Amino acid sequence: MTRRLFGVFIAASVLSAQDKTTKDKHAGKKTWTFHGKIESINAAEKSMSINGENVDGWMAAMTMIYPVDNTDVFKAAKAGDNIEATVYADDYTLYNVRIVKTQSKK
Ligand SMILES: [Cu+2]
């Protein structure tokens, strides 16, 4: 292997290791679907204050500020919208927040 090729090989290995770390962050973690209503939005801080329903083992019903991972949702979201998000144990970030048109209570 030439020195140059070896350098490329190392760079590719480092990149793929970082990718794996991000992907595996929630590996083996318990996951839930979180339901709540937006009280206020802070797009600059990538966070929302959500009046959330109880999620057993994750968070009791309360209004609090959550970090949000998918920033594209800030283009459409507004106070009063009902949302769903994916959440994971030991992490209070809301993942893949989506706006839901009707709150289904089953
Ligand atoms: Cu809380």
CSV table of N, CA, C and O in Angstrom, one decimal, residues 16 33 72:
chain,number,residue,atom,x,y,z
A,16,SER,N,-15.9,6.6,9.2
A,16,SER,CA,-16.9,5.5,9.4
A,16,SER,C,-17.1,5.2,10.9
A,16,SER,O,-18.2,4.9,11.3
A,33,THR,N,-42.7,6.7,22.0
A,33,THR,CA,-43.3,7.8,21.3
A,33,THR,C,-43.9,8.8,22.3
A,33,THR,O,-44.7,8.5,23.1
A,72,ASP,N,-35.8,21.1,10.7
A,72,ASP,CA,-36.8,21.5,9.6
A,72,ASP,C,-38.2,21.7,10.2
A,72,ASP,O,-39.0,22.4,9.6
